[in-house]
Short mmCIF file of C-alpha atoms and ligand atoms in Angstrom, two decimals:
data_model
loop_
_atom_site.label_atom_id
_atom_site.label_comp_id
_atom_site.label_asym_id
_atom_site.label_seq_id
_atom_site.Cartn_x
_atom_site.Cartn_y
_atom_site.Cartn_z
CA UNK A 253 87.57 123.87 89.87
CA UNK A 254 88.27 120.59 87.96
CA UNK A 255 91.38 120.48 89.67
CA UNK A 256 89.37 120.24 92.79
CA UNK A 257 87.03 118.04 92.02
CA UNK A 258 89.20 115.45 90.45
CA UNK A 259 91.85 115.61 92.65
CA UNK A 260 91.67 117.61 95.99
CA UNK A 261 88.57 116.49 97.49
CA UNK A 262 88.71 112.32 96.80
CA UNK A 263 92.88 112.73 98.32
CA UNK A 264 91.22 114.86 101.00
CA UNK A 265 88.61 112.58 101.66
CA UNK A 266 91.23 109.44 101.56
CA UNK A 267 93.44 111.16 103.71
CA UNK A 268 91.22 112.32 106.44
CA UNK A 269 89.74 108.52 106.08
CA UNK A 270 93.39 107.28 107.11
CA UNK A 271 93.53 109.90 110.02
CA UNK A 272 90.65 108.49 111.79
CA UNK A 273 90.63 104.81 111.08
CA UNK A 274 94.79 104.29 111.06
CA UNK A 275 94.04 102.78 114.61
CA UNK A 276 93.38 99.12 113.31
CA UNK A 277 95.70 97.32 115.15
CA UNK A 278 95.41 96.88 119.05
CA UNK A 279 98.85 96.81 120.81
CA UNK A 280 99.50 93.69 122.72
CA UNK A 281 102.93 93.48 124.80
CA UNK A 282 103.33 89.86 123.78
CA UNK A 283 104.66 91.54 120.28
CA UNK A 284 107.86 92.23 121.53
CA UNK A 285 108.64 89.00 123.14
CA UNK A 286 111.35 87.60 121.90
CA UNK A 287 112.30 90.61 119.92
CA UNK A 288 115.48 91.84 119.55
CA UNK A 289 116.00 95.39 120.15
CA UNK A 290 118.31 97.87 120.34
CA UNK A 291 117.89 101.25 122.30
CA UNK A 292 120.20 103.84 122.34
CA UNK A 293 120.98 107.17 125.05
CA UNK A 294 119.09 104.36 127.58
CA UNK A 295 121.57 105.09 130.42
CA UNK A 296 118.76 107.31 131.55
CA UNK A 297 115.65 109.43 130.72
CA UNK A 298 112.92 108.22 128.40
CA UNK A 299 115.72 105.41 126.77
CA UNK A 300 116.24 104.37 130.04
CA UNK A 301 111.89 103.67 130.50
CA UNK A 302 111.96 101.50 126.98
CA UNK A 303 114.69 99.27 127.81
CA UNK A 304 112.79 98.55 131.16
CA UNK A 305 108.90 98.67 129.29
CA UNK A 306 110.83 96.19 127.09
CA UNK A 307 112.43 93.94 129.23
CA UNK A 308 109.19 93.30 130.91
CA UNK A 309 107.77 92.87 127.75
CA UNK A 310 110.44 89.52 127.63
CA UNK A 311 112.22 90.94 124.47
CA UNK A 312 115.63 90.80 123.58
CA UNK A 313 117.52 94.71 125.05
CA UNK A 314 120.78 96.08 123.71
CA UNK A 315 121.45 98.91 125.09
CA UNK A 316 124.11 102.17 124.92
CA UNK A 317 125.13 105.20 125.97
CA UNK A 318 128.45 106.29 127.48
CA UNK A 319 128.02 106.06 131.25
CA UNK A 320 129.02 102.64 131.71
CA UNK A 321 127.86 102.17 135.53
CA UNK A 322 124.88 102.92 134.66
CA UNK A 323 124.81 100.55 131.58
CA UNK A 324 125.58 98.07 133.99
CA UNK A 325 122.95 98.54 136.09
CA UNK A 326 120.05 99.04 133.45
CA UNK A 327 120.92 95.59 132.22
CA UNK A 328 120.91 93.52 135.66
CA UNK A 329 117.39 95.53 135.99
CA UNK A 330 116.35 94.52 133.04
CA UNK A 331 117.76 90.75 133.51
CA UNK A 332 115.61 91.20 136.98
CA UNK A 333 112.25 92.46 135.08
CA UNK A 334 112.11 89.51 132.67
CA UNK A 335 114.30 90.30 129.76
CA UNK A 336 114.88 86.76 127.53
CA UNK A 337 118.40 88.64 127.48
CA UNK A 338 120.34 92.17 127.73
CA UNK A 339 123.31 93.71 127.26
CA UNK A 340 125.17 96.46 126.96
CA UNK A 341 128.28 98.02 124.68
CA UNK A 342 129.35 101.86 125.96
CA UNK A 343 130.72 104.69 123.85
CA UNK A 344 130.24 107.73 122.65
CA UNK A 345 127.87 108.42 119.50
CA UNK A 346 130.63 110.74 118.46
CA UNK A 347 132.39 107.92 116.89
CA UNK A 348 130.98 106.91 113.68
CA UNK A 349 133.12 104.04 113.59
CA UNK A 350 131.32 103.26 117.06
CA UNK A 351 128.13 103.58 116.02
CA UNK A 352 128.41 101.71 112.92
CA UNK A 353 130.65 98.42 114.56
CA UNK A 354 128.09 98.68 117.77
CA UNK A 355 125.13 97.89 115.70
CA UNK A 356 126.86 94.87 113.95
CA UNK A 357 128.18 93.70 117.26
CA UNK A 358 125.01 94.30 118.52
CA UNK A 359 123.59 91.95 115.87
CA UNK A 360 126.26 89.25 116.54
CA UNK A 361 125.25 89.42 120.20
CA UNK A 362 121.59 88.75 120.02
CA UNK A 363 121.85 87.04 116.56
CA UNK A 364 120.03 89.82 114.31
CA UNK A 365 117.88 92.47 114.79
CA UNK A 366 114.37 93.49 115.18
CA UNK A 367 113.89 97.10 115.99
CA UNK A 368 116.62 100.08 116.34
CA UNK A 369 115.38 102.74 118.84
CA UNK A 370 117.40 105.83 117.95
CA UNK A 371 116.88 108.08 121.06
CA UNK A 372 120.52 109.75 122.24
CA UNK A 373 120.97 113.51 121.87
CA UNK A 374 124.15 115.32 122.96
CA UNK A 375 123.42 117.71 126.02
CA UNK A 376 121.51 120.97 125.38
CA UNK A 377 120.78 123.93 127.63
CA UNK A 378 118.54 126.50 126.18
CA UNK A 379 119.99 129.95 125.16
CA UNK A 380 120.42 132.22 122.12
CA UNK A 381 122.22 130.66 119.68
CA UNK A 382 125.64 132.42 119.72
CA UNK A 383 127.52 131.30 116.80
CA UNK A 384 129.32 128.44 118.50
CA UNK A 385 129.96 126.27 115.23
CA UNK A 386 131.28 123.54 116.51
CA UNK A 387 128.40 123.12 118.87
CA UNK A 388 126.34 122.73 115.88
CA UNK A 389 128.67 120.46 114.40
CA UNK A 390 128.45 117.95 117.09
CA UNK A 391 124.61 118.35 117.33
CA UNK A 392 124.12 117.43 113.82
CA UNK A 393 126.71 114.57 114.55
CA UNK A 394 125.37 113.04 117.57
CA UNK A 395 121.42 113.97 117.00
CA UNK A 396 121.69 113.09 113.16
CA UNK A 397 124.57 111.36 111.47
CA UNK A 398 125.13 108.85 114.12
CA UNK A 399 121.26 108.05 113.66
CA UNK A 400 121.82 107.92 109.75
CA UNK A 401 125.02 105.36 110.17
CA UNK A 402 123.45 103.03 112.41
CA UNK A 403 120.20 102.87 110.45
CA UNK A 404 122.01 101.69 107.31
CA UNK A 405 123.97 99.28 109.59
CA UNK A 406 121.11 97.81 110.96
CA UNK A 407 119.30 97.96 107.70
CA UNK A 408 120.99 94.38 106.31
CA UNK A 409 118.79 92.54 109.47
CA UNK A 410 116.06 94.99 109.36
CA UNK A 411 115.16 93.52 105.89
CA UNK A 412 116.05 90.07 106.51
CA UNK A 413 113.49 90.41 109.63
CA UNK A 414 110.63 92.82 108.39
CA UNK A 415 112.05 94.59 111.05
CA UNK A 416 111.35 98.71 112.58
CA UNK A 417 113.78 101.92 112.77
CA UNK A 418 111.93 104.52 115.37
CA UNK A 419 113.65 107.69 115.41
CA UNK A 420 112.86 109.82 118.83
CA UNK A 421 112.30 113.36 117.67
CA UNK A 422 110.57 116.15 118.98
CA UNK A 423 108.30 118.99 118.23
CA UNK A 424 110.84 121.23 118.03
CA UNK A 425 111.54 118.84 114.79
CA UNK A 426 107.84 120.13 113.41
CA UNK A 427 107.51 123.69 113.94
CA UNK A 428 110.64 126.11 115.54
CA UNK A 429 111.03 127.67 118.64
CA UNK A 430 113.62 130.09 120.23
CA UNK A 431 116.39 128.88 122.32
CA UNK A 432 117.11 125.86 120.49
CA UNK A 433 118.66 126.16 117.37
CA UNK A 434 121.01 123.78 116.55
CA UNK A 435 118.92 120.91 118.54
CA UNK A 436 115.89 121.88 116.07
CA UNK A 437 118.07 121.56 112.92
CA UNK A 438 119.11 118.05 114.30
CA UNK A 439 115.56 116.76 114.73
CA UNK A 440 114.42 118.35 111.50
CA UNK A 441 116.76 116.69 109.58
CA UNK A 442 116.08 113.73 111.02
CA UNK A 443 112.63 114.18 109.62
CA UNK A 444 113.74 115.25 106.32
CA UNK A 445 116.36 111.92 105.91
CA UNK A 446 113.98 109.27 107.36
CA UNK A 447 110.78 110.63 105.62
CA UNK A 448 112.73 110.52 102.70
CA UNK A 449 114.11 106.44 103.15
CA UNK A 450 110.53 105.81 104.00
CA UNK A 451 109.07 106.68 100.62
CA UNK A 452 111.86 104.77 99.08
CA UNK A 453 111.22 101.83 101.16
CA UNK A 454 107.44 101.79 100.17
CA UNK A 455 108.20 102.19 96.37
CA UNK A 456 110.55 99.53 96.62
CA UNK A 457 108.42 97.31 98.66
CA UNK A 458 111.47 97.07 101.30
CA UNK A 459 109.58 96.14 104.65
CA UNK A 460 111.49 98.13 107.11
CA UNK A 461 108.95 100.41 108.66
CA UNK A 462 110.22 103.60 110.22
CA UNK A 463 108.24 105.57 113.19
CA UNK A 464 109.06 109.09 113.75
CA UNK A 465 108.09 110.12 117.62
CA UNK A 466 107.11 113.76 117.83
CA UNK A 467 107.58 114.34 121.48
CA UNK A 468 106.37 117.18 123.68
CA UNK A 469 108.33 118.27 127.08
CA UNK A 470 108.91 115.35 128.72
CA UNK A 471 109.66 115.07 132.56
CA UNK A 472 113.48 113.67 132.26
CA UNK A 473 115.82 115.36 134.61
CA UNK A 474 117.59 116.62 131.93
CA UNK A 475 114.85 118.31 130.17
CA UNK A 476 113.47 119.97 133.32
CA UNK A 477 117.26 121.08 134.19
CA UNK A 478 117.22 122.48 131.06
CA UNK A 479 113.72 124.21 130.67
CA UNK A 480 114.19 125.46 134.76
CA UNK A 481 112.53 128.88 134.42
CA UNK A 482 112.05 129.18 130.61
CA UNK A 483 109.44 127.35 129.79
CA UNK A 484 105.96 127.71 131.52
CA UNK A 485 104.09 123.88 130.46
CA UNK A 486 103.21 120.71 132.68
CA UNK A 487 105.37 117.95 131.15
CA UNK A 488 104.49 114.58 130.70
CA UNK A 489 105.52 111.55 132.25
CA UNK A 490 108.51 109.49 131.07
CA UNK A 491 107.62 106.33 131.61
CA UNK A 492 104.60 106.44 129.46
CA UNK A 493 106.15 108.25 126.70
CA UNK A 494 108.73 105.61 126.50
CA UNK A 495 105.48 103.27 126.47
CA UNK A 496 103.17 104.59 123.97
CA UNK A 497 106.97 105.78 121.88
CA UNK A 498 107.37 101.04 121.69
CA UNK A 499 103.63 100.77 120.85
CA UNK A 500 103.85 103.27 118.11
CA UNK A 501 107.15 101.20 116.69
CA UNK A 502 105.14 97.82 117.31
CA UNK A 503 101.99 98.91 115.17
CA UNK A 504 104.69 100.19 112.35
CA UNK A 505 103.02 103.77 112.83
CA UNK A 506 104.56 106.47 110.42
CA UNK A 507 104.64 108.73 113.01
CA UNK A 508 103.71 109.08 116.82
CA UNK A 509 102.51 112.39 118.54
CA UNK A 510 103.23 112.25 122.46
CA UNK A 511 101.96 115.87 123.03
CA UNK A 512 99.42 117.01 125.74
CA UNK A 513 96.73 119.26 123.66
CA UNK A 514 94.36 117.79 120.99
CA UNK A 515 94.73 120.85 118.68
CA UNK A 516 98.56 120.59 118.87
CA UNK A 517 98.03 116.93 117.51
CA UNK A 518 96.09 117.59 114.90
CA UNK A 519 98.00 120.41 113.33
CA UNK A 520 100.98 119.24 113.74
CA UNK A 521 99.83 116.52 111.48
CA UNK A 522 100.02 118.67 108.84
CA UNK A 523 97.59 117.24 105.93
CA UNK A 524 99.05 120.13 103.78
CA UNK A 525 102.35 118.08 103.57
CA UNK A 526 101.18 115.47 103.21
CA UNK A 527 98.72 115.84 100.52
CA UNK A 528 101.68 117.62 98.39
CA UNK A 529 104.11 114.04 99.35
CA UNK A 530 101.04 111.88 97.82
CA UNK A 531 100.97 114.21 94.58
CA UNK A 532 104.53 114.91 93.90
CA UNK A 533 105.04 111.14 93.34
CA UNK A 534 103.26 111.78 90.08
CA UNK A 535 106.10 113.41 88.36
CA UNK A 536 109.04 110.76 89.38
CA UNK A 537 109.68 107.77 86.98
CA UNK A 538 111.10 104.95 89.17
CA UNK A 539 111.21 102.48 86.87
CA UNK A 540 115.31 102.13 86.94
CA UNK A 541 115.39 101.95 90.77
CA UNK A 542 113.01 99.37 91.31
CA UNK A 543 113.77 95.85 91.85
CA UNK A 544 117.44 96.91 91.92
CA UNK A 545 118.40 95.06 95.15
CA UNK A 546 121.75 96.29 95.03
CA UNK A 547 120.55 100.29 95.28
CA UNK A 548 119.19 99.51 98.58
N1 NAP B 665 112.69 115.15 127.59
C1 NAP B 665 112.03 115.93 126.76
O1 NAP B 665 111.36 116.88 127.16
C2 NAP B 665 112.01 115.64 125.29
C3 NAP B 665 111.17 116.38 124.46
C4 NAP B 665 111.15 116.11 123.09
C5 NAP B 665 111.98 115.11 122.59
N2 NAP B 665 112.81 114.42 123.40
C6 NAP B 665 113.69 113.43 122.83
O2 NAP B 665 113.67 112.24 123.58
C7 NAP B 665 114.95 111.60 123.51
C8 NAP B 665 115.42 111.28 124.91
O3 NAP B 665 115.45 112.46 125.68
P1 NAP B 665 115.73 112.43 127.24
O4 NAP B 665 115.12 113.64 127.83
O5 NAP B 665 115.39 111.09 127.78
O6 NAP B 665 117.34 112.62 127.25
P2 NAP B 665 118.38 112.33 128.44
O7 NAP B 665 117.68 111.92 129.68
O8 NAP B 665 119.29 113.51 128.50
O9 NAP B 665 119.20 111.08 127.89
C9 NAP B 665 120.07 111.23 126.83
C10 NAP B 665 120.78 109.90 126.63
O10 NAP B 665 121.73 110.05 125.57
C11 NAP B 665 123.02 109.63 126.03
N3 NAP B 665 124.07 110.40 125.41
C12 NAP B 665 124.38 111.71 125.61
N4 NAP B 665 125.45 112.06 124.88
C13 NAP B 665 125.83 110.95 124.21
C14 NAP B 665 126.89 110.66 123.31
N5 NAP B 665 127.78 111.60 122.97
N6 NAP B 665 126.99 109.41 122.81
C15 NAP B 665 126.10 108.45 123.16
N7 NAP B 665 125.07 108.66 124.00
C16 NAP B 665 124.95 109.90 124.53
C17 NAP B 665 122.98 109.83 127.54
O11 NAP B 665 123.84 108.94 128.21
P3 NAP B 665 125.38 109.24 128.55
O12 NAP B 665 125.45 110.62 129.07
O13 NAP B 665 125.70 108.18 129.52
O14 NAP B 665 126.11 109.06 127.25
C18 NAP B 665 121.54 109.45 127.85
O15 NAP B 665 121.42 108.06 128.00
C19 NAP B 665 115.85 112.55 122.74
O16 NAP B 665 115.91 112.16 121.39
C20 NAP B 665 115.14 113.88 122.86
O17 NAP B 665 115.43 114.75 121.80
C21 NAP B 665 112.85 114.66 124.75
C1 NAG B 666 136.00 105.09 117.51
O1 NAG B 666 135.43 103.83 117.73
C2 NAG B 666 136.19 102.76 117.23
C3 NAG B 666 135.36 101.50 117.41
O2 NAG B 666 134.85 101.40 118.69
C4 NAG B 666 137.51 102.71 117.99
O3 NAG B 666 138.30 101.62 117.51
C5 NAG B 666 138.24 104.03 117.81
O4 NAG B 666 139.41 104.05 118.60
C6 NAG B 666 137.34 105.19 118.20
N1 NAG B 666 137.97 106.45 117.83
C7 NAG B 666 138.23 107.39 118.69
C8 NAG B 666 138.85 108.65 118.16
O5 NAG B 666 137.98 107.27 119.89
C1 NAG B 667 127.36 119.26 128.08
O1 NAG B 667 128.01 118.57 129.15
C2 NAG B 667 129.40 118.79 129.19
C3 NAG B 667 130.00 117.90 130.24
O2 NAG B 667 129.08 117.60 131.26
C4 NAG B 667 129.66 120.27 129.43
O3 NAG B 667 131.05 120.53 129.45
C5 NAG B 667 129.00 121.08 128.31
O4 NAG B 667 129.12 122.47 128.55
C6 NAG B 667 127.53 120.76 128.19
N1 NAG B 667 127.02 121.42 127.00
C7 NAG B 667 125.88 122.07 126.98
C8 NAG B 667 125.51 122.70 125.69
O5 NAG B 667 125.14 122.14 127.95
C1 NAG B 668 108.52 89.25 105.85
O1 NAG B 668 107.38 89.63 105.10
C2 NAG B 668 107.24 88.89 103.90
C3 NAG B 668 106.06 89.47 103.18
O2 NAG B 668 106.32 90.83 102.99
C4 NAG B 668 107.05 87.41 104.23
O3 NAG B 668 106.97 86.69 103.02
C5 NAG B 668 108.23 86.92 105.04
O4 NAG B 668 108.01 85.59 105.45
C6 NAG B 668 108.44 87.79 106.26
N1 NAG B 668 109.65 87.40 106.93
C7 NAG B 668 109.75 87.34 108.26
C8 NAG B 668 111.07 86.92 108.80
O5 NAG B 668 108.83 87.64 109.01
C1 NAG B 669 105.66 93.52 106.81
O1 NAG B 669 106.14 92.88 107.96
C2 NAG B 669 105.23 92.84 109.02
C3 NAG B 669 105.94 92.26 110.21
O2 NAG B 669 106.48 91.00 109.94
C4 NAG B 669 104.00 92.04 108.60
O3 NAG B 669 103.07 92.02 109.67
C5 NAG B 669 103.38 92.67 107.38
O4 NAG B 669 102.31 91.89 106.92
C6 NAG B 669 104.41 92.83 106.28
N1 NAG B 669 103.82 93.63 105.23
C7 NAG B 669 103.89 93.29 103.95
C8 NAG B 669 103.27 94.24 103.01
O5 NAG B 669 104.42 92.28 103.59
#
């Protein structure tokens, strides 16, 4: 009872405060002129949207994926739509050494770095998983690691510019579903590594923030290929999930739920975790890793 009355209710109270006021900040497009920002997996789908919501938005686009036409094209679009400059470098997120020397390059290009849009997945149809290991290798390489390597690449201008990782995940990175195994591990992991970074980054006082976007289905062609007879839900457009997925990044949100029903939002949330996160910091001593520049 003292338990609850010392601690639960006031953190209860606090948090549900934060869940209904977090809204402070209006989003204005004018906050990502100028910017410079890279998107990745934006030679179509929802990547394809933010470079364009971007380029109107007169920042700064880097883009990448491995179809190289279409590369191309996204950039003269983006030139066309307003764009203070874009660009493109192709190749496969396969290649950790690509990943790692496209973000630098990327930097040299535009001449640092504001915001790193992590949004490429490898292909995935929907079935049973049937043991194929080196399928879920190559999930966890492209989905996660490649995400992992070019955050700490970017992380040198991130700092230097108070800048913004957003990591494009999924609800199938919240709560698990059948016929997507391997893609589910990916995006929970990505929740696990980033969440993690972002309680460093706050103890430390680094001012990178990082936005995690829990998506629902989306209408990309390669989703509704995908989800063709399987699943039984309306998606949601692409152009303004790539919209509100910027705005979310802008306003430094912790995390961004693009999902159709109210009570899906709300549980998802999860206060449960959260409330556990808050307390658990009790019982670390960080003395000897703060104010270490070099650990970070
Ligand atoms: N659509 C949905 O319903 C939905 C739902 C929840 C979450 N999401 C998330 O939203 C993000 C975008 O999804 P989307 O539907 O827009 O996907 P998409 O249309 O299939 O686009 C995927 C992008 O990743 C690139 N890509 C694929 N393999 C790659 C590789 N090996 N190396 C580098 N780039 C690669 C593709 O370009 P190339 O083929 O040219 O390389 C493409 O530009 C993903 O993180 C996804 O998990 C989507
Ligand atoms: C990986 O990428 C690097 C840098 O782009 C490149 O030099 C190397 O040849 C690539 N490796 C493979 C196996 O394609
Ligand atoms: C992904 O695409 C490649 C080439 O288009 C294809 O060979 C592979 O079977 C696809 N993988 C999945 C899981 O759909
Ligand atoms: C970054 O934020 C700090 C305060 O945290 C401020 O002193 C500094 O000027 C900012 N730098 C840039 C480039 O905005
Ligand atoms: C972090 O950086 C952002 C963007 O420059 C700035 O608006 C904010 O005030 C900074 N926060 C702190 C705590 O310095």
């Amino acid at each position: 009872m003292a338990f609850m009355k010392n601690y639960l209710l006031p953190i209860l109270g606090v948090f549900l405060a934060c869940y209904y006021y977090s809204a402070n900040e209006e989003f204005r497009p004018e906050m990502l002129q100028g910017k410079k920002v890279i998107v990745t997996g934006a030679s179509k789908g929802i990547g394809k949207e933010m470079a364009y919501h971007l380029a109107k938005m007169g920042a700064h686009v880097m883009v990448t994926a491995r179809s190289e036409e279409d590369l191309k094209k996204i950039v003269s679009h983006c030139l066309e739509y307003g764009a203070a400059s874009a660009h493109y470098i192709a190749g496969t997120m396969e290649n950790m050494t690509f990943a790692e020397q496209f973000v630098v390059e990327a930097g040299k290009i535009m001449g640092g770095l504001d915001m790193l849009i992590l949004n490429h997945i490898t292909n995935t149809s929907m079935q049973l998983f049937n043991g194929d290991i080196p399928h879920v290798r190559k999930v966890m390489e492209v989905n996660y690691l490649s995400y992992v390597v070019m955050a700490m690449a970017a992380f040198p201008m991130l700092k230097k510019s108070n800048g913004s990782i957003v990591v494009v995940s999924s609800v199938a990175g919240k709560i698990a579903n059948p016929l997507i195994a391997p893609y589910s591990a990916s995006k929970f992991a990505l929740d696990g590594f980033f969440s993690s970074i972002r309680k460093e980054y706050s103890l430390a006082k680094v001012n990178v923030s990082i936005t995690l976007c829990i998506l629902g289905l989306i209408n990309t062609d390669s989703a509704m290929k995908a989800a063709a007879g399987i699943l039984n839900l309306d998606p949601s457009p692409k152009e303004d999930c790539a919209l509100e997925i910027i705005k979310g990044g802008a306003l430094r949100q912790e995390e961004v739920y693009y999902v159709q029903s109210v009570w899906s939002r709300l549980l998802l949330r999860n206060l449960g975790r959260n409330i556990l996160e808050f307390l658990n910091l009790r019982w670390y001593n960080m003395d000897k890793f703060i104010n270490k520049e070099e650990l970070l």
